Coordinates of N, CA and C in Angstrom, one line a residue:
F1 N 107.3 77.9 120.5 CA 107.7 79.0 119.6 C 107.2 80.3 120.2
L2 N 108.1 81.3 120.4 CA 107.7 82.5 120.9 C 107.5 83.5 119.8
P3 N 106.5 84.4 119.9 CA 106.3 85.4 118.8 C 107.6 86.3 118.6
T4 N 108.0 86.6 117.4 CA 109.1 87.4 117.1 C 108.7 88.5 116.1
K5 N 109.3 89.6 116.2 CA 109.1 90.7 115.2 C 107.6 91.0 115.0
L6 N 106.9 91.1 116.1 CA 105.4 91.4 116.0 C 105.3 92.9 115.4
R7 N 104.2 93.1 114.6 CA 104.1 94.4 114.0 C 103.1 95.2 114.7
T8 N 102.6 94.8 115.9 CA 101.6 95.6 116.6 C 102.1 95.6 118.1
S9 N 101.8 96.7 118.8 CA 102.1 96.8 120.2 C 101.1 96.3 121.1
H10 N 99.9 96.0 120.6 CA 98.8 95.5 121.4 C 98.7 94.0 121.3
P11 N 98.1 93.3 122.3 CA 98.0 91.8 122.2 C 96.9 91.4 121.2
K12 N 97.0 90.2 120.6 CA 96.0 89.7 119.7 C 95.2 88.6 120.5
R13 N 93.9 88.7 120.5 CA 93.1 87.9 121.3 C 93.2 86.4 120.9
F14 N 93.0 86.1 119.6 CA 93.0 84.8 119.2 C 94.3 84.5 118.4
Q15 N 95.1 83.5 118.9 CA 96.4 83.2 118.2 C 96.3 81.7 117.9
F16 N 96.5 81.3 116.6 CA 96.4 80.0 116.2 C 97.7 79.5 115.7
R17 N 98.1 78.3 116.0 CA 99.3 77.7 115.4 C 99.1 76.1 115.3
F18 N 99.9 75.5 114.5 CA 99.9 74.1 114.3 C 101.3 73.5 114.3
P19 N 101.5 72.3 114.6 CA 102.9 71.7 114.7 C 103.5 71.6 113.3
P20 N 104.8 71.6 113.2 CA 105.5 71.3 111.9 C 104.9 70.0 111.3
G21 N 104.8 70.0 110.0 CA 104.3 68.8 109.3 C 102.8 68.9 109.0
T22 N 102.1 69.9 109.5 CA 100.7 70.0 109.3 C 100.4 70.1 107.8
T23 N 101.2 70.9 107.1 CA 100.9 71.1 105.6 C 101.0 69.7 104.9
A24 N 102.0 68.9 105.3 CA 102.1 67.6 104.7 C 100.9 66.7 105.0
A25 N 100.3 66.9 106.2 CA 99.1 66.1 106.5 C 98.0 66.6 105.7
L26 N 97.9 67.9 105.4 CA 96.8 68.3 104.6 C 96.9 67.8 103.2
G27 N 98.2 67.7 102.7 CA 98.4 67.1 101.4 C 97.9 65.6 101.3
R28 N 98.3 64.9 102.4 CA 97.8 63.5 102.4 C 96.3 63.4 102.5
A29 N 95.7 64.4 103.0 CA 94.2 64.4 103.2 C 93.5 64.8 101.8
G30 N 94.3 65.2 100.8 CA 93.7 65.4 99.5 C 93.8 66.9 99.0
F31 N 94.3 67.8 99.9 CA 94.4 69.2 99.4 C 95.5 69.4 98.5
D32 N 95.3 70.1 97.4 CA 96.3 70.4 96.4 C 96.9 71.8 96.5
L33 N 96.2 72.7 97.1 CA 96.7 74.1 97.2 C 96.0 74.8 98.4
L34 N 96.7 75.7 99.0 CA 96.2 76.4 100.2 C 96.2 77.9 100.0
L35 N 95.2 78.6 100.6 CA 95.2 80.0 100.7 C 95.8 80.4 102.0
F36 N 96.8 81.3 102.0 CA 97.5 81.8 103.2 C 97.2 83.2 103.4
A37 N 96.3 83.9 102.7 CA 96.0 85.3 102.8 C 94.9 85.4 103.9
N38 N 95.3 85.2 105.2 CA 94.3 85.3 106.2 C 94.8 86.1 107.4
N39 N 93.9 86.4 108.3 CA 94.2 87.3 109.5 C 94.9 86.6 110.6
H40 N 95.5 85.4 110.4 CA 96.2 84.7 111.5 C 97.6 84.3 111.1
G41 N 98.0 84.6 109.8 CA 99.3 84.2 109.4 C 100.5 84.8 110.2
L42 N 100.2 86.0 110.8 CA 101.3 86.6 111.5 C 101.0 86.6 113.0
D43 N 100.2 85.7 113.5 CA 99.9 85.6 114.9 C 101.1 85.4 115.8
F44 N 102.1 84.7 115.3 CA 103.3 84.5 116.0 C 104.5 85.2 115.3
G45 N 104.2 86.4 114.8 CA 105.3 87.2 114.2 C 105.8 86.7 112.9
E46 N 106.8 87.5 112.4 CA 107.4 87.1 111.1 C 108.1 85.8 111.2
G47 N 108.6 85.4 112.3 CA 109.3 84.1 112.5 C 108.3 83.0 112.2
G48 N 107.1 83.1 112.9 CA 106.1 82.1 112.7 C 105.6 82.0 111.3
F49 N 105.4 83.2 110.7 CA 105.0 83.3 109.3 C 106.0 82.6 108.3
E50 N 107.2 82.9 108.5 CA 108.3 82.3 107.7 C 108.3 80.8 107.9
D51 N 108.1 80.3 109.1 CA 108.0 78.9 109.4 C 106.9 78.2 108.6
S52 N 105.8 78.9 108.5 CA 104.7 78.3 107.8 C 105.0 78.2 106.3
L53 N 105.6 79.2 105.7 CA 106.0 79.2 104.3 C 107.0 78.0 104.1
S54 N 108.0 77.9 105.1 CA 109.0 76.8 105.0 C 108.3 75.4 105.0
D55 N 107.3 75.3 105.9 CA 106.6 74.0 106.1 C 105.9 73.6 104.8
A56 N 105.3 74.6 104.1 CA 104.6 74.4 102.9 C 105.6 74.0 101.8
R57 N 106.8 74.6 101.7 CA 107.8 74.3 100.7 C 108.3 72.9 101.0
S58 N 108.5 72.5 102.2 CA 109.0 71.1 102.5 C 108.0 70.1 102.1
A59 N 106.7 70.4 102.2 CA 105.6 69.5 101.8 C 105.3 69.5 100.3
G60 N 105.9 70.5 99.6 CA 105.6 70.6 98.2 C 104.2 71.1 98.0
M61 N 103.6 71.9 98.9 CA 102.3 72.4 98.9 C 102.2 73.8 98.4
P62 N 101.6 74.1 97.2 CA 101.5 75.5 96.8 C 100.7 76.3 97.7
L63 N 101.1 77.5 98.0 CA 100.4 78.5 98.8 C 100.1 79.7 97.9
V64 N 99.0 80.4 98.1 CA 98.7 81.6 97.4 C 98.3 82.7 98.4
G65 N 98.5 83.9 98.1 CA 98.0 85.0 98.9 C 99.0 85.5 100.0
A66 N 100.2 85.0 100.1 CA 101.2 85.4 101.1 C 102.5 85.1 100.5
G67 N 103.5 85.8 101.0 CA 104.9 85.6 100.6 C 105.9 86.5 101.3
M68 N 107.1 86.4 100.9 CA 108.2 87.2 101.5 C 108.2 88.7 101.0
D69 N 107.4 89.0 100.0 CA 107.2 90.3 99.5 C 105.9 90.4 98.7
V70 N 105.5 91.6 98.3 CA 104.2 91.7 97.7 C 104.2 91.0 96.3
R71 N 105.3 91.0 95.6 CA 105.3 90.3 94.3 C 105.0 88.8 94.5
S72 N 105.7 88.2 95.4 CA 105.4 86.7 95.6 C 104.1 86.5 96.2
A73 N 103.6 87.4 97.1 CA 102.3 87.2 97.7 C 101.1 87.2 96.7
A74 N 101.3 88.0 95.6 CA 100.3 88.2 94.6 C 100.5 87.2 93.4
K75 N 101.5 86.4 93.4 CA 101.9 85.6 92.3 C 100.8 84.4 92.2
P76 N 100.4 84.1 91.0 CA 99.5 83.0 90.8 C 100.2 81.7 90.9
E77 N 99.5 80.7 91.3 CA 100.0 79.3 91.3 C 99.1 78.5 90.3
S78 N 99.7 77.6 89.5 CA 99.0 76.9 88.5 C 98.9 75.4 88.8
L79 N 97.8 74.8 88.5 CA 97.6 73.4 88.6 C 96.9 72.9 87.3
S80 N 97.3 71.7 86.9 CA 96.7 71.2 85.7 C 96.0 69.9 86.0
R81 N 94.9 69.7 85.3 CA 94.1 68.5 85.5 C 93.8 67.9 84.1
G82 N 93.9 66.6 84.0 CA 93.6 65.9 82.7 C 94.9 65.8 82.0
T83 N 94.8 65.1 80.8 CA 96.0 64.8 80.0 C 95.7 65.1 78.5
G84 N 96.7 65.4 77.8 CA 96.6 65.6 76.4 C 95.7 66.8 76.0
D85 N 94.8 66.6 75.0 CA 93.9 67.6 74.6 C 92.8 67.9 75.6
E86 N 92.6 67.0 76.6 CA 91.6 67.2 77.6 C 92.2 67.9 78.8
A87 N 93.5 68.2 78.8 CA 94.1 68.9 80.0 C 93.5 70.3 80.2
M88 N 93.3 70.7 81.4 CA 92.8 72.0 81.7 C 93.8 72.6 82.8
R89 N 94.1 73.9 82.6 CA 95.1 74.5 83.4 C 94.4 75.6 84.3
F90 N 94.5 75.5 85.6 CA 93.9 76.4 86.5 C 95.0 77.3 87.1
A91 N 94.7 78.6 87.3 CA 95.6 79.5 88.0 C 94.9 80.1 89.2
F92 N 95.5 80.0 90.4 CA 94.9 80.5 91.6 C 95.7 81.7 92.1
V93 N 94.9 82.7 92.5 CA 95.4 83.9 93.1 C 94.8 84.2 94.4
G94 N 95.6 84.5 95.5 CA 95.0 84.7 96.8 C 95.0 86.2 97.1
F95 N 94.0 86.6 97.9 CA 93.8 88.0 98.2 C 93.2 88.2 99.6
A96 N 93.6 89.2 100.4 CA 93.1 89.5 101.7 C 92.6 90.9 101.8
F97 N 91.4 91.1 102.4 CA 90.9 92.4 102.7 C 90.1 92.5 104.0
Y98 N 90.4 91.7 105.0 CA 89.6 91.6 106.2 C 89.7 93.0 107.0
P99 N 88.7 93.3 107.7 CA 88.7 94.6 108.5 C 89.6 94.4 109.8
A100 N 89.9 95.5 110.4 CA 90.7 95.5 111.6 C 89.9 94.8 112.7
E101 N 90.6 94.0 113.5 CA 89.9 93.2 114.5 C 90.1 93.9 115.9
R102 N 89.1 93.8 116.7 CA 89.3 94.2 118.1 C 90.2 93.3 118.8
L103 N 91.3 93.8 119.4 CA 92.3 92.9 120.0 C 92.9 92.1 118.9
G104 N 93.1 92.6 117.7 CA 93.7 91.9 116.6 C 94.6 92.7 115.8
F105 N 94.8 92.4 114.5 CA 95.7 93.1 113.6 C 94.9 93.8 112.6
S106 N 95.3 94.9 112.2 CA 94.7 95.5 111.0 C 95.4 94.9 109.7
L107 N 94.7 95.1 108.6 CA 95.3 94.6 107.4 C 96.6 95.3 107.1
D108 N 96.7 96.6 107.4 CA 98.0 97.3 107.2 C 99.1 96.7 108.0
E109 N 98.9 96.1 109.1 CA 99.9 95.4 109.9 C 100.3 94.1 109.4
S110 N 99.5 93.5 108.5 CA 99.7 92.2 108.0 C 100.1 92.1 106.5
R111 N 99.9 93.2 105.8 CA 100.1 93.2 104.3 C 101.6 93.1 104.0
A112 N 101.9 92.4 102.9 CA 103.2 92.3 102.3 C 103.6 93.6 101.7
G113 N 104.9 94.0 101.7 CA 105.4 95.2 101.1 C 106.4 94.8 100.1
P114 N 107.0 95.8 99.5 CA 108.1 95.6 98.4 C 109.2 94.8 99.0
G115 N 109.6 94.9 100.2 CA 110.6 94.1 100.8 C 110.3 93.5 102.1
S116 N 109.0 93.3 102.4 CA 108.6 92.7 103.7 C 107.5 91.7 103.5
P117 N 107.6 90.6 104.3 CA 106.7 89.5 104.2 C 105.3 89.8 104.7
G118 N 104.3 89.1 104.2 CA 102.9 89.3 104.7 C 101.9 88.8 103.6
V119 N 100.7 89.2 103.8 CA 99.6 88.7 102.9 C 99.4 89.7 101.8
N120 N 98.8 89.2 100.7 CA 98.5 90.0 99.5 C 97.3 90.8 99.8
A121 N 97.4 92.1 99.9 CA 96.3 93.0 100.0 C 96.4 94.1 99.0
D122 N 97.2 93.9 98.0 CA 97.4 94.9 96.9 C 96.5 94.6 95.7
E123 N 95.4 95.5 95.6 CA 94.4 95.3 94.6 C 95.0 95.3 93.2
A124 N 95.9 96.3 93.0 CA 96.5 96.5 91.6 C 97.3 95.3 91.2
A125 N 98.1 94.8 92.2 CA 99.0 93.6 91.9 C 98.1 92.4 91.6
T126 N 97.0 92.3 92.3 CA 96.1 91.2 92.2 C 95.4 91.2 90.8
L127 N 95.0 92.4 90.4 CA 94.3 92.5 89.1 C 95.4 92.2 88.0
A128 N 96.6 92.6 88.2 CA 97.6 92.3 87.2 C 97.9 90.8 87.1
S129 N 97.9 90.1 88.2 CA 98.2 88.7 88.2 C 97.0 88.0 87.5
I130 N 95.8 88.4 87.7 CA 94.6 87.8 87.1 C 94.7 88.0 85.6
R131 N 95.0 89.2 85.1 CA 95.1 89.5 83.7 C 96.2 88.7 83.0
E132 N 97.3 88.6 83.7 CA 98.4 87.8 83.2 C 98.0 86.3 83.0
A133 N 97.4 85.7 84.0 CA 97.0 84.3 83.9 C 95.9 84.1 82.9
A134 N 95.0 85.0 82.9 CA 93.9 84.9 81.9 C 94.4 85.0 80.5
A135 N 95.4 85.8 80.3 CA 95.9 86.0 78.9 C 96.6 84.7 78.4
K136 N 97.0 83.9 79.3 CA 97.6 82.6 79.0 C 96.6 81.5 78.7
G137 N 95.3 81.9 78.9 CA 94.3 80.9 78.7 C 93.9 80.1 79.9
D138 N 94.5 80.4 81.1 CA 94.2 79.7 82.3 C 92.8 80.0 82.8
F139 N 92.2 79.0 83.5 CA 90.9 79.2 84.2 C 91.3 79.8 85.5
V140 N 91.1 81.1 85.7 CA 91.6 81.8 86.9 C 90.6 81.8 88.0
V141 N 91.1 81.3 89.2 CA 90.3 81.3 90.4 C 90.9 82.2 91.4
V142 N 90.1 83.1 92.0 CA 90.6 84.0 93.1 C 90.1 83.5 94.4
L143 N 90.9 83.2 95.3 CA 90.6 82.8 96.7 C 90.8 84.1 97.6
A144 N 89.7 84.6 98.1 CA 89.7 85.9 98.8 C 89.3 85.7 100.2
H145 N 90.1 86.1 101.1 CA 89.8 86.1 102.6 C 89.5 87.5 103.0
G146 N 88.2 87.7 103.1 CA 87.8 89.1 103.5 C 86.3 89.2 103.8
G147 N 85.9 90.4 104.0 CA 84.5 90.7 104.4 C 84.3 90.7 105.9
N148 N 83.1 90.8 106.3 CA 82.7 90.9 107.7 C 82.3 89.6 108.3
E149 N 82.8 89.3 109.5 CA 82.5 88.0 110.2 C 81.0 88.0 110.6
Y150 N 80.4 86.8 110.4 CA 79.0 86.5 110.9 C 78.0 87.5 110.3
R151 N 78.2 88.0 109.1 CA 77.2 88.7 108.4 C 76.8 87.8 107.2
F152 N 75.5 87.8 107.0 CA 75.0 86.9 105.9 C 75.0 87.5 104.5
D153 N 75.2 88.8 104.5 CA 75.2 89.5 103.2 C 76.6 90.1 103.0
P154 N 77.1 89.9 101.8 CA 78.5 90.5 101.5 C 78.5 92.0 101.6
S155 N 79.6 92.5 102.0 CA 79.7 94.0 102.1 C 79.8 94.6 100.7
P156 N 79.5 95.9 100.6 CA 79.6 96.6 99.4 C 81.1 96.5 98.8
E157 N 82.1 96.5 99.7 CA 83.4 96.4 99.2 C 83.7 95.1 98.6
A158 N 83.2 94.0 99.2 CA 83.3 92.7 98.7 C 82.7 92.6 97.3
R159 N 81.5 93.1 97.2 CA 80.9 93.1 95.8 C 81.7 93.8 94.8
R160 N 82.3 95.0 95.2 CA 83.1 95.8 94.2 C 84.3 95.0 93.8
L161 N 85.1 94.5 94.8 CA 86.3 93.8 94.6 C 86.1 92.6 93.8
Y162 N 85.2 91.7 94.2 CA 85.0 90.4 93.5 C 84.5 90.6 92.1
R163 N 83.7 91.6 91.9 CA 83.3 91.9 90.5 C 84.5 92.4 89.7
A164 N 85.3 93.2 90.3 CA 86.5 93.7 89.6 C 87.4 92.5 89.2
F165 N 87.5 91.5 90.0 CA 88.3 90.3 89.7 C 87.8 89.6 88.5
I166 N 86.4 89.5 88.4 CA 85.8 88.8 87.3 C 86.1 89.7 86.0
D167 N 85.9 91.0 86.2 CA 86.1 91.9 85.0 C 87.6 91.8 84.5
A168 N 88.5 91.5 85.4 CA 89.9 91.4 85.0 C 90.2 90.0 84.3
G169 N 89.3 89.1 84.4 CA 89.5 87.8 83.7 C 89.4 86.6 84.6
A170 N 89.1 86.7 85.9 CA 88.8 85.5 86.7 C 87.5 84.9 86.3
R171 N 87.4 83.6 86.4 CA 86.2 82.9 86.1 C 85.4 82.5 87.4
L172 N 86.2 82.4 88.5 CA 85.6 82.0 89.7 C 86.2 82.8 90.9
V173 N 85.4 83.3 91.8 CA 85.9 84.0 93.0 C 85.3 83.3 94.2
I174 N 86.1 82.8 95.1 CA 85.6 82.1 96.3 C 86.0 82.9 97.5
G175 N 85.0 83.3 98.3 CA 85.3 84.0 99.5 C 85.4 83.2 100.8
S176 N 86.1 83.6 101.8 CA 86.2 83.1 103.1 C 86.4 84.2 104.1
H177 N 86.3 83.9 105.4 CA 86.5 84.7 106.5 C 85.2 85.0 107.3
P178 N 84.0 85.2 106.7 CA 82.9 85.5 107.5 C 82.4 84.4 108.4
H179 N 82.8 83.2 108.2 CA 82.4 82.0 109.0 C 81.0 81.6 108.8
V180 N 80.2 82.3 108.0 CA 78.9 81.8 107.6 C 78.7 81.9 106.1
L181 N 77.7 81.2 105.6 CA 77.4 81.2 104.2 C 76.9 82.6 103.8
Q182 N 77.4 83.1 102.6 CA 76.8 84.2 102.0 C 76.3 83.8 100.6
G183 N 75.8 84.8 99.9 CA 75.2 84.4 98.6 C 76.2 84.2 97.5
A184 N 75.7 83.7 96.4 CA 76.5 83.5 95.2 C 75.9 84.3 94.1
E185 N 76.7 84.7 93.1 CA 76.3 85.6 92.0 C 76.9 85.2 90.7
A186 N 76.1 85.0 89.7 CA 76.6 84.9 88.3 C 76.9 86.3 87.8
Y187 N 78.1 86.6 87.4 CA 78.4 88.0 87.0 C 79.4 87.9 85.8
H188 N 78.9 88.5 84.7 CA 79.7 88.7 83.4 C 80.5 87.4 83.0
G189 N 79.8 86.3 83.0 CA 80.4 85.1 82.6 C 81.2 84.3 83.7
G190 N 81.3 84.9 84.9 CA 82.0 84.2 86.0 C 81.0 84.0 87.1
L191 N 81.5 83.3 88.2 CA 80.7 83.0 89.3 C 81.4 83.5 90.6
I192 N 80.7 84.2 91.5 CA 81.2 84.6 92.7 C 80.5 83.9 93.9
A193 N 81.2 83.3 94.7 CA 80.7 82.7 96.0 C 81.2 83.6 97.1
Y194 N 80.4 84.5 97.7 CA 81.0 85.5 98.6 C 81.5 84.9 99.9
S195 N 81.0 83.8 100.4 CA 81.6 83.1 101.5 C 81.0 81.7 101.6
L196 N 81.9 80.7 101.7 CA 81.5 79.3 101.8 C 81.4 78.9 103.2
G197 N 81.5 79.8 104.2 CA 81.4 79.5 105.6 C 82.7 78.7 106.0
N198 N 82.5 77.8 107.0 CA 83.6 77.0 107.6 C 83.6 75.6 107.0
F199 N 84.8 75.1 106.6 CA 85.0 73.7 106.4 C 85.2 73.0 107.7
L200 N 86.1 73.5 108.5 CA 86.4 73.0 109.8 C 86.8 74.1 110.7
F201 N 86.1 74.3 111.8 CA 86.5 75.4 112.7 C 86.2 75.0 114.1
T202 N 87.2 75.0 115.0 CA 87.0 74.6 116.4 C 86.1 75.6 117.1
G203 N 85.1 75.0 117.8 CA 84.3 75.8 118.7 C 83.0 76.2 118.0
E204 N 82.8 76.0 116.7 CA 81.6 76.3 116.0 C 80.7 75.1 116.0
K205 N 79.4 75.4 116.2 CA 78.4 74.3 116.2 C 77.7 74.3 114.8

């Protein structure tokens, strides 16, 4: 697959892709929902991005944090666990705010717009989605791909954003992107894990 409709004139140093059917394999491995608000979703252009969305739809795998426009990218996805009176409903919202990469893409080159595909980097739309889901009584989880790589302390912007998500009604904020563990914080009745590090990452020891 050749990159199409690239949004940058400069080359991207690291380009990741997987074969069709990868999302279905993740489902068989036990994953119920995936965050797609990351800095590699557009590595192979808008064609590759749309292929990824299509692969997830074919597998019946919910994605958050990316879509064909900003509204769909910020849209919550709900999952229920339990039955009857014991059932609990979770709402997941995805968000991206990674810094510009050297030989990479800036967030502005990757963000979804009113009529353009990309990742959710719209703070106002994210806060609105959190408030909407919380008003329904859902347990709101924000999956945020952001912060600075290989830093063990969260950035001031990460602290501000993640606390704002809790203030809007999220109960749990889980960060990714730094590749290393960062701290956790109990804040206003919610929990923030600024970065959980890597679950699986090629080349890392």
